[in-house]
């Protein structure tokens, strides 16, 4: 199937993709298995990515970045997906954490942190989830009180991507526990601050090369200048950035689904069963055709979401619908493709097996599929209710 042209990419983007692809194939693919075994990516890989301009690509030059646009960072995400690499947490660092610093950090904080992030010298994470809270950010219990020119932070976070390696952590906490969501603030913790410790490296069923950790804050004194934006506005800031975070999930899931199909086509053309290629069975051809059609629809949808976001038109509902669809797509595709590998599909050394295990979390993080459905359904019902009211008023007027 001939893919549709992606008109938002310029020649400069295409040249950058070639560069990113070479980097991923040379510096990431050969080492990814060892990173999975270690449950971590070495810092040198981050430094190499920074040296090659693959981190915080959208960051303006005056803030130490390459001065590109978001599409460059999405290309990096797609190329990581193309080789099945879930380990380096580059996208979270570049596309999720850095925007909070640019939008809400003081000029001094930006200059202190962002250039080093773009160079890969300092690694970033965001800490929202707690042992007792997942999608319900307003229910977090980590809290910080103002003490002169500092905040004193106490609490615990879990499931934090880049948690073990991060030098810069944007922490969601309560600065006014009585105000619920309106009492949430964002504070930037640096890795060497006294009272900040990291717990065990969490062992997951997939995405083994992506370090995930528990974080602990015991009377951590944080300069007041490390507050992002204003007190009590953290929940609003998080909601404002969620569409981009969920778009990133769509982009990653789509790229990894396309990779799973490529691996499967190559495999069934070589593997034989009952004296013929697996590709020669009608069931195989029908399965591949159905997956290819699903992926083609996913590509069109993903590019529509990207176009909307570039135009500033992707809202929370649209991003939630996209995240729901693409995360579910990846689960279906990896499951169907793994079946075509037979018993070998269950062997960890095969990329399809790892992709299948890696895919499962996509329906959980950045908001579960159930939460995404709730967001979309609420909007549908509110729109229907508004439409019915309008129709009623029109009928009364007639």
PDB file of N, CA, C and O in Angstrom, residues 157-217:
ATOM      1  N   UNK A 157       6.577   9.597  44.913  1.00  0.00           N
ATOM      2  CA  UNK A 157       6.072   9.413  43.557  1.00  0.00           C
ATOM      3  C   UNK A 157       6.477   8.021  43.069  1.00  0.00           C
ATOM      4  O   UNK A 157       7.471   7.453  43.529  1.00  0.00           O
ATOM      5  N   UNK A 158       5.720   7.493  42.120  1.00  0.00           N
ATOM      6  CA  UNK A 158       6.044   6.180  41.584  1.00  0.00           C
ATOM      7  C   UNK A 158       5.756   6.118  40.089  1.00  0.00           C
ATOM      8  O   UNK A 158       5.069   6.991  39.554  1.00  0.00           O
ATOM      9  N   UNK A 159       6.286   5.085  39.440  1.00  0.00           N
ATOM     10  CA  UNK A 159       6.151   4.879  37.989  1.00  0.00           C
ATOM     11  C   UNK A 159       6.745   6.052  37.198  1.00  0.00           C
ATOM     12  O   UNK A 159       6.197   6.441  36.164  1.00  0.00           O
ATOM     13  N   UNK A 160       7.841   6.614  37.663  1.00  0.00           N
ATOM     14  CA  UNK A 160       8.390   7.819  37.035  1.00  0.00           C
ATOM     15  C   UNK A 160       9.406   7.439  35.962  1.00  0.00           C
ATOM     16  O   UNK A 160      10.495   6.926  36.270  1.00  0.00           O
ATOM     17  N   UNK A 161       9.062   7.709  34.718  1.00  0.00           N
ATOM     18  CA  UNK A 161       9.956   7.463  33.591  1.00  0.00           C
ATOM     19  C   UNK A 161      11.171   8.386  33.683  1.00  0.00           C
ATOM     20  O   UNK A 161      11.035   9.566  33.994  1.00  0.00           O
ATOM     21  N   UNK A 162      12.342   7.832  33.410  1.00  0.00           N
ATOM     22  CA  UNK A 162      13.629   8.524  33.574  1.00  0.00           C
ATOM     23  C   UNK A 162      13.944   8.788  35.037  1.00  0.00           C
ATOM     24  O   UNK A 162      14.876   9.537  35.353  1.00  0.00           O
ATOM     25  N   UNK A 163      13.187   8.171  35.940  1.00  0.00           N
ATOM     26  CA  UNK A 163      13.314   8.500  37.357  1.00  0.00           C
ATOM     27  C   UNK A 163      14.681   8.255  37.943  1.00  0.00           C
ATOM     28  O   UNK A 163      15.159   9.051  38.762  1.00  0.00           O
ATOM     29  N   UNK A 164      15.337   7.174  37.548  1.00  0.00           N
ATOM     30  CA  UNK A 164      16.637   6.875  38.136  1.00  0.00           C
ATOM     31  C   UNK A 164      17.747   7.744  37.566  1.00  0.00           C
ATOM     32  O   UNK A 164      18.735   8.020  38.248  1.00  0.00           O
ATOM     33  N   UNK A 165      17.588   8.179  36.350  1.00  0.00           N
ATOM     34  CA  UNK A 165      18.660   8.946  35.708  1.00  0.00           C
ATOM     35  C   UNK A 165      18.425  10.451  35.724  1.00  0.00           C
ATOM     36  O   UNK A 165      19.340  11.227  35.428  1.00  0.00           O
ATOM     37  N   UNK A 166      17.229  10.890  36.085  1.00  0.00           N
ATOM     38  CA  UNK A 166      16.875  12.306  35.944  1.00  0.00           C
ATOM     39  C   UNK A 166      17.658  13.204  36.895  1.00  0.00           C
ATOM     40  O   UNK A 166      17.831  12.900  38.076  1.00  0.00           O
ATOM     41  N   UNK A 167      18.099  14.324  36.343  1.00  0.00           N
ATOM     42  CA  UNK A 167      18.729  15.385  37.136  1.00  0.00           C
ATOM     43  C   UNK A 167      17.743  16.515  37.419  1.00  0.00           C
ATOM     44  O   UNK A 167      17.985  17.348  38.291  1.00  0.00           O
ATOM     45  N   UNK A 168      16.673  16.556  36.627  1.00  0.00           N
ATOM     46  CA  UNK A 168      15.684  17.635  36.696  1.00  0.00           C
ATOM     47  C   UNK A 168      14.309  16.973  36.720  1.00  0.00           C
ATOM     48  O   UNK A 168      13.955  16.244  35.792  1.00  0.00           O
ATOM     49  N   UNK A 169      13.549  17.213  37.793  1.00  0.00           N
ATOM     50  CA  UNK A 169      12.232  16.583  37.914  1.00  0.00           C
ATOM     51  C   UNK A 169      11.194  17.649  38.206  1.00  0.00           C
ATOM     52  O   UNK A 169      11.302  18.371  39.201  1.00  0.00           O
ATOM     53  N   UNK A 170      10.208  17.772  37.337  1.00  0.00           N
ATOM     54  CA  UNK A 170       9.067  18.653  37.588  1.00  0.00           C
ATOM     55  C   UNK A 170       8.067  17.863  38.428  1.00  0.00           C
ATOM     56  O   UNK A 170       7.516  16.856  37.979  1.00  0.00           O
ATOM     57  N   UNK A 171       7.862  18.310  39.656  1.00  0.00           N
ATOM     58  CA  UNK A 171       7.064  17.560  40.630  1.00  0.00           C
ATOM     59  C   UNK A 171       5.731  18.262  40.859  1.00  0.00           C
ATOM     60  O   UNK A 171       5.688  19.451  41.197  1.00  0.00           O
ATOM     61  N   UNK A 172       4.653  17.515  40.690  1.00  0.00           N
ATOM     62  CA  UNK A 172       3.317  18.025  41.016  1.00  0.00           C
ATOM     63  C   UNK A 172       3.072  17.774  42.502  1.00  0.00           C
ATOM     64  O   UNK A 172       3.213  16.642  42.984  1.00  0.00           O
ATOM     65  N   UNK A 173       2.720  18.819  43.223  1.00  0.00           N
ATOM     66  CA  UNK A 173       2.503  18.684  44.660  1.00  0.00           C
ATOM     67  C   UNK A 173       1.414  19.657  45.104  1.00  0.00           C
ATOM     68  O   UNK A 173       1.023  20.561  44.357  1.00  0.00           O
ATOM     69  N   UNK A 174       0.955  19.472  46.322  1.00  0.00           N
ATOM     70  CA  UNK A 174      -0.054  20.370  46.889  1.00  0.00           C
ATOM     71  C   UNK A 174       0.647  21.464  47.698  1.00  0.00           C
ATOM     72  O   UNK A 174       1.392  21.174  48.626  1.00  0.00           O
ATOM     73  N   UNK A 175       0.408  22.697  47.321  1.00  0.00           N
ATOM     74  CA  UNK A 175       0.880  23.814  48.139  1.00  0.00           C
ATOM     75  C   UNK A 175      -0.254  24.374  48.984  1.00  0.00           C
ATOM     76  O   UNK A 175      -0.023  25.166  49.893  1.00  0.00           O
ATOM     77  N   UNK A 176      -1.485  23.963  48.680  1.00  0.00           N
ATOM     78  CA  UNK A 176      -2.643  24.304  49.499  1.00  0.00           C
ATOM     79  C   UNK A 176      -3.563  23.091  49.493  1.00  0.00           C
ATOM     80  O   UNK A 176      -4.462  22.974  48.644  1.00  0.00           O
ATOM     81  N   UNK A 177      -3.364  22.156  50.440  1.00  0.00           N
ATOM     82  CA  UNK A 177      -4.107  20.898  50.422  1.00  0.00           C
ATOM     83  C   UNK A 177      -5.619  21.054  50.520  1.00  0.00           C
ATOM     84  O   UNK A 177      -6.359  20.148  50.125  1.00  0.00           O
ATOM     85  N   UNK A 178      -6.088  22.180  51.027  1.00  0.00           N
ATOM     86  CA  UNK A 178      -7.530  22.373  51.199  1.00  0.00           C
ATOM     87  C   UNK A 178      -8.235  22.766  49.901  1.00  0.00           C
ATOM     88  O   UNK A 178      -9.463  22.792  49.854  1.00  0.00           O
ATOM     89  N   UNK A 179      -7.474  23.062  48.852  1.00  0.00           N
ATOM     90  CA  UNK A 179      -8.064  23.590  47.627  1.00  0.00           C
ATOM     91  C   UNK A 179      -8.207  22.557  46.510  1.00  0.00           C
ATOM     92  O   UNK A 179      -8.576  22.921  45.391  1.00  0.00           O
ATOM     93  N   UNK A 180      -7.928  21.278  46.792  1.00  0.00           N
ATOM     94  CA  UNK A 180      -8.078  20.254  45.763  1.00  0.00           C
ATOM     95  C   UNK A 180      -7.208  20.548  44.553  1.00  0.00           C
ATOM     96  O   UNK A 180      -6.017  20.865  44.683  1.00  0.00           O
ATOM     97  N   UNK A 181      -7.803  20.473  43.366  1.00  0.00           N
ATOM     98  CA  UNK A 181      -7.040  20.718  42.135  1.00  0.00           C
ATOM     99  C   UNK A 181      -6.468  22.128  42.111  1.00  0.00           C
ATOM    100  O   UNK A 181      -5.408  22.364  41.517  1.00  0.00           O
ATOM    101  N   UNK A 182      -7.143  23.071  42.743  1.00  0.00           N
ATOM    102  CA  UNK A 182      -6.677  24.458  42.742  1.00  0.00           C
ATOM    103  C   UNK A 182      -5.516  24.680  43.708  1.00  0.00           C
ATOM    104  O   UNK A 182      -4.985  25.788  43.782  1.00  0.00           O
ATOM    105  N   UNK A 183      -5.135  23.638  44.440  1.00  0.00           N
ATOM    106  CA  UNK A 183      -3.990  23.751  45.333  1.00  0.00           C
ATOM    107  C   UNK A 183      -2.746  23.072  44.817  1.00  0.00           C
ATOM    108  O   UNK A 183      -1.736  22.987  45.522  1.00  0.00           O
ATOM    109  N   UNK A 184      -2.786  22.595  43.565  1.00  0.00           N
ATOM    110  CA  UNK A 184      -1.647  21.890  42.976  1.00  0.00           C
ATOM    111  C   UNK A 184      -0.668  22.889  42.367  1.00  0.00           C
ATOM    112  O   UNK A 184      -1.072  23.812  41.654  1.00  0.00           O
ATOM    113  N   UNK A 185       0.613  22.693  42.637  1.00  0.00           N
ATOM    114  CA  UNK A 185       1.668  23.519  42.049  1.00  0.00           C
ATOM    115  C   UNK A 185       2.743  22.608  41.457  1.00  0.00           C
ATOM    116  O   UNK A 185       2.803  21.412  41.767  1.00  0.00           O
ATOM    117  N   UNK A 186       3.585  23.180  40.607  1.00  0.00           N
ATOM    118  CA  UNK A 186       4.699  22.441  40.008  1.00  0.00           C
ATOM    119  C   UNK A 186       6.008  23.032  40.497  1.00  0.00           C
ATOM    120  O   UNK A 186       6.254  24.231  40.337  1.00  0.00           O
ATOM    121  N   UNK A 187       6.846  22.192  41.084  1.00  0.00           N
ATOM    122  CA  UNK A 187       8.159  22.599  41.572  1.00  0.00           C
ATOM    123  C   UNK A 187       9.234  21.790  40.867  1.00  0.00           C
ATOM    124  O   UNK A 187       9.059  20.589  40.624  1.00  0.00           O
ATOM    125  N   UNK A 188      10.345  22.425  40.546  1.00  0.00           N
ATOM    126  CA  UNK A 188      11.451  21.736  39.887  1.00  0.00           C
ATOM    127  C   UNK A 188      12.461  21.309  40.939  1.00  0.00           C
ATOM    128  O   UNK A 188      13.059  22.133  41.624  1.00  0.00           O
ATOM    129  N   UNK A 189      12.634  19.987  41.058  1.00  0.00           N
ATOM    130  CA  UNK A 189      13.614  19.406  41.967  1.00  0.00           C
ATOM    131  C   UNK A 189      14.843  19.014  41.145  1.00  0.00           C
ATOM    132  O   UNK A 189      14.713  18.431  40.065  1.00  0.00           O
ATOM    133  N   UNK A 190      16.021  19.343  41.663  1.00  0.00           N
ATOM    134  CA  UNK A 190      17.253  18.910  41.026  1.00  0.00           C
ATOM    135  C   UNK A 190      17.823  17.708  41.778  1.00  0.00           C
ATOM    136  O   UNK A 190      17.654  17.573  42.991  1.00  0.00           O
ATOM    137  N   UNK A 191      18.482  16.839  41.044  1.00  0.00           N
ATOM    138  CA  UNK A 191      18.848  15.535  41.571  1.00  0.00           C
ATOM    139  C   UNK A 191      19.767  15.539  42.768  1.00  0.00           C
ATOM    140  O   UNK A 191      19.811  14.555  43.513  1.00  0.00           O
ATOM    141  N   UNK A 192      20.508  16.620  42.989  1.00  0.00           N
ATOM    142  CA  UNK A 192      21.453  16.652  44.098  1.00  0.00           C
ATOM    143  C   UNK A 192      20.916  17.393  45.313  1.00  0.00           C
ATOM    144  O   UNK A 192      21.664  17.656  46.264  1.00  0.00           O
ATOM    145  N   UNK A 193      19.636  17.717  45.330  1.00  0.00           N
ATOM    146  CA  UNK A 193      19.070  18.427  46.477  1.00  0.00           C
ATOM    147  C   UNK A 193      18.965  17.485  47.679  1.00  0.00           C
ATOM    148  O   UNK A 193      18.453  16.363  47.555  1.00  0.00           O
ATOM    149  N   UNK A 194      19.453  17.902  48.867  1.00  0.00           N
ATOM    150  CA  UNK A 194      19.359  17.063  50.069  1.00  0.00           C
ATOM    151  C   UNK A 194      17.911  16.700  50.378  1.00  0.00           C
ATOM    152  O   UNK A 194      17.005  17.525  50.258  1.00  0.00           O
ATOM    153  N   UNK A 195      17.723  15.442  50.761  1.00  0.00           N
ATOM    154  CA  UNK A 195      16.390  14.959  51.095  1.00  0.00           C
ATOM    155  C   UNK A 195      15.700  14.261  49.945  1.00  0.00           C
ATOM    156  O   UNK A 195      14.675  13.594  50.146  1.00  0.00           O
ATOM    157  N   UNK A 196      16.237  14.399  48.726  1.00  0.00           N
ATOM    158  CA  UNK A 196      15.675  13.710  47.572  1.00  0.00           C
ATOM    159  C   UNK A 196      16.405  12.389  47.379  1.00  0.00           C
ATOM    160  O   UNK A 196      17.638  12.356  47.264  1.00  0.00           O
ATOM    161  N   UNK A 197      15.649  11.293  47.354  1.00  0.00           N
ATOM    162  CA  UNK A 197      16.234   9.967  47.137  1.00  0.00           C
ATOM    163  C   UNK A 197      15.400   9.196  46.121  1.00  0.00           C
ATOM    164  O   UNK A 197      14.226   9.500  45.891  1.00  0.00           O
ATOM    165  N   UNK A 198      16.041   8.217  45.550  1.00  0.00           N
ATOM    166  CA  UNK A 198      15.381   7.361  44.572  1.00  0.00           C
ATOM    167  C   UNK A 198      15.244   5.958  45.161  1.00  0.00           C
ATOM    168  O   UNK A 198      16.179   5.437  45.777  1.00  0.00           O
ATOM    169  N   UNK A 199      14.086   5.376  44.936  1.00  0.00           N
ATOM    170  CA  UNK A 199      13.871   4.018  45.394  1.00  0.00           C
ATOM    171  C   UNK A 199      14.349   3.019  44.360  1.00  0.00           C
ATOM    172  O   UNK A 199      15.202   3.309  43.522  1.00  0.00           O
ATOM    173  N   UNK A 200      13.774   1.839  44.415  1.00  0.00           N
ATOM    174  CA  UNK A 200      14.205   0.765  43.525  1.00  0.00           C
ATOM    175  C   UNK A 200      13.839   1.075  42.079  1.00  0.00           C
ATOM    176  O   UNK A 200      12.898   1.819  41.805  1.00  0.00           O
ATOM    177  N   UNK A 201      14.584   0.489  41.180  1.00  0.00           N
ATOM    178  CA  UNK A 201      14.234   0.548  39.760  1.00  0.00           C
ATOM    179  C   UNK A 201      13.129  -0.467  39.530  1.00  0.00           C
ATOM    180  O   UNK A 201      13.311  -1.663  39.789  1.00  0.00           O
ATOM    181  N   UNK A 202      11.998  -0.016  39.101  1.00  0.00           N
ATOM    182  CA  UNK A 202      10.817  -0.871  38.999  1.00  0.00           C
ATOM    183  C   UNK A 202      10.941  -1.835  37.823  1.00  0.00           C
ATOM    184  O   UNK A 202      11.350  -1.450  36.721  1.00  0.00           O
ATOM    185  N   UNK A 203      10.585  -3.100  38.050  1.00  0.00           N
ATOM    186  CA  UNK A 203      10.642  -4.126  37.021  1.00  0.00           C
ATOM    187  C   UNK A 203       9.266  -4.254  36.373  1.00  0.00           C
ATOM    188  O   UNK A 203       8.298  -4.614  37.031  1.00  0.00           O
ATOM    189  N   UNK A 204       9.199  -3.959  35.087  1.00  0.00           N
ATOM    190  CA  UNK A 204       7.947  -3.924  34.356  1.00  0.00           C
ATOM    191  C   UNK A 204       7.850  -5.138  33.423  1.00  0.00           C
ATOM    192  O   UNK A 204       8.839  -5.829  33.182  1.00  0.00           O
ATOM    193  N   UNK A 205       6.684  -5.373  32.866  1.00  0.00           N
ATOM    194  CA  UNK A 205       6.539  -6.496  31.939  1.00  0.00           C
ATOM    195  C   UNK A 205       7.034  -6.118  30.548  1.00  0.00           C
ATOM    196  O   UNK A 205       7.230  -6.980  29.698  1.00  0.00           O
ATOM    197  N   UNK A 206       7.244  -4.850  30.302  1.00  0.00           N
ATOM    198  CA  UNK A 206       7.741  -4.381  29.010  1.00  0.00           C
ATOM    199  C   UNK A 206       8.523  -3.101  29.181  1.00  0.00           C
ATOM    200  O   UNK A 206       8.725  -2.608  30.292  1.00  0.00           O
ATOM    201  N   UNK A 207       8.992  -2.561  28.056  1.00  0.00           N
ATOM    202  CA  UNK A 207       9.771  -1.329  28.045  1.00  0.00           C
ATOM    203  C   UNK A 207      10.901  -1.382  29.083  1.00  0.00           C
ATOM    204  O   UNK A 207      11.113  -0.467  29.880  1.00  0.00           O
ATOM    205  N   UNK A 208      11.661  -2.475  29.036  1.00  0.00           N
ATOM    206  CA  UNK A 208      12.678  -2.723  30.056  1.00  0.00           C
ATOM    207  C   UNK A 208      13.837  -1.742  30.006  1.00  0.00           C
ATOM    208  O   UNK A 208      14.496  -1.501  31.025  1.00  0.00           O
ATOM    209  N   UNK A 209      14.148  -1.202  28.850  1.00  0.00           N
ATOM    210  CA  UNK A 209      15.289  -0.288  28.770  1.00  0.00           C
ATOM    211  C   UNK A 209      14.950   1.112  29.263  1.00  0.00           C
ATOM    212  O   UNK A 209      15.836   1.957  29.395  1.00  0.00           O
ATOM    213  N   UNK A 210      13.702   1.358  29.520  1.00  0.00           N
ATOM    214  CA  UNK A 210      13.273   2.669  29.992  1.00  0.00           C
ATOM    215  C   UNK A 210      13.252   2.644  31.515  1.00  0.00           C
ATOM    216  O   UNK A 210      12.397   1.986  32.109  1.00  0.00           O
ATOM    217  N   UNK A 211      14.192   3.345  32.159  1.00  0.00           N
ATOM    218  CA  UNK A 211      14.259   3.247  33.612  1.00  0.00           C
ATOM    219  C   UNK A 211      13.050   3.920  34.242  1.00  0.00           C
ATOM    220  O   UNK A 211      12.631   5.014  33.857  1.00  0.00           O
ATOM    221  N   UNK A 212      12.456   3.217  35.178  1.00  0.00           N
ATOM    222  CA  UNK A 212      11.245   3.668  35.857  1.00  0.00           C
ATOM    223  C   UNK A 212      11.469   3.506  37.347  1.00  0.00           C
ATOM    224  O   UNK A 212      11.887   2.436  37.793  1.00  0.00           O
ATOM    225  N   UNK A 213      11.189   4.546  38.124  1.00  0.00           N
ATOM    226  CA  UNK A 213      11.605   4.527  39.518  1.00  0.00           C
ATOM    227  C   UNK A 213      10.555   5.105  40.449  1.00  0.00           C
ATOM    228  O   UNK A 213       9.636   5.818  40.039  1.00  0.00           O
ATOM    229  N   UNK A 214      10.755   4.786  41.731  1.00  0.00           N
ATOM    230  CA  UNK A 214      10.064   5.467  42.817  1.00  0.00           C
ATOM    231  C   UNK A 214      10.946   6.625  43.283  1.00  0.00           C
ATOM    232  O   UNK A 214      12.171   6.501  43.329  1.00  0.00           O
ATOM    233  N   UNK A 215      10.310   7.730  43.638  1.00  0.00           N
ATOM    234  CA  UNK A 215      11.045   8.907  44.115  1.00  0.00           C
ATOM    235  C   UNK A 215      10.517   9.300  45.487  1.00  0.00           C
ATOM    236  O   UNK A 215       9.304   9.234  45.735  1.00  0.00           O
ATOM    237  N   UNK A 216      11.420   9.745  46.357  1.00  0.00           N
ATOM    238  CA  UNK A 216      11.044  10.123  47.716  1.00  0.00           C
ATOM    239  C   UNK A 216      11.573  11.523  48.029  1.00  0.00           C
ATOM    240  O   UNK A 216      12.721  11.863  47.685  1.00  0.00           O
ATOM    241  N   UNK A 217      10.743  12.306  48.699  1.00  0.00           N
ATOM    242  CA  UNK A 217      11.088  13.678  49.053  1.00  0.00           C
ATOM    243  C   UNK A 217      10.886  13.849  50.562  1.00  0.00           C
ATOM    244  O   UNK A 217       9.759  13.772  51.059  1.00  0.00           O
TER     245      UNK A 217
END
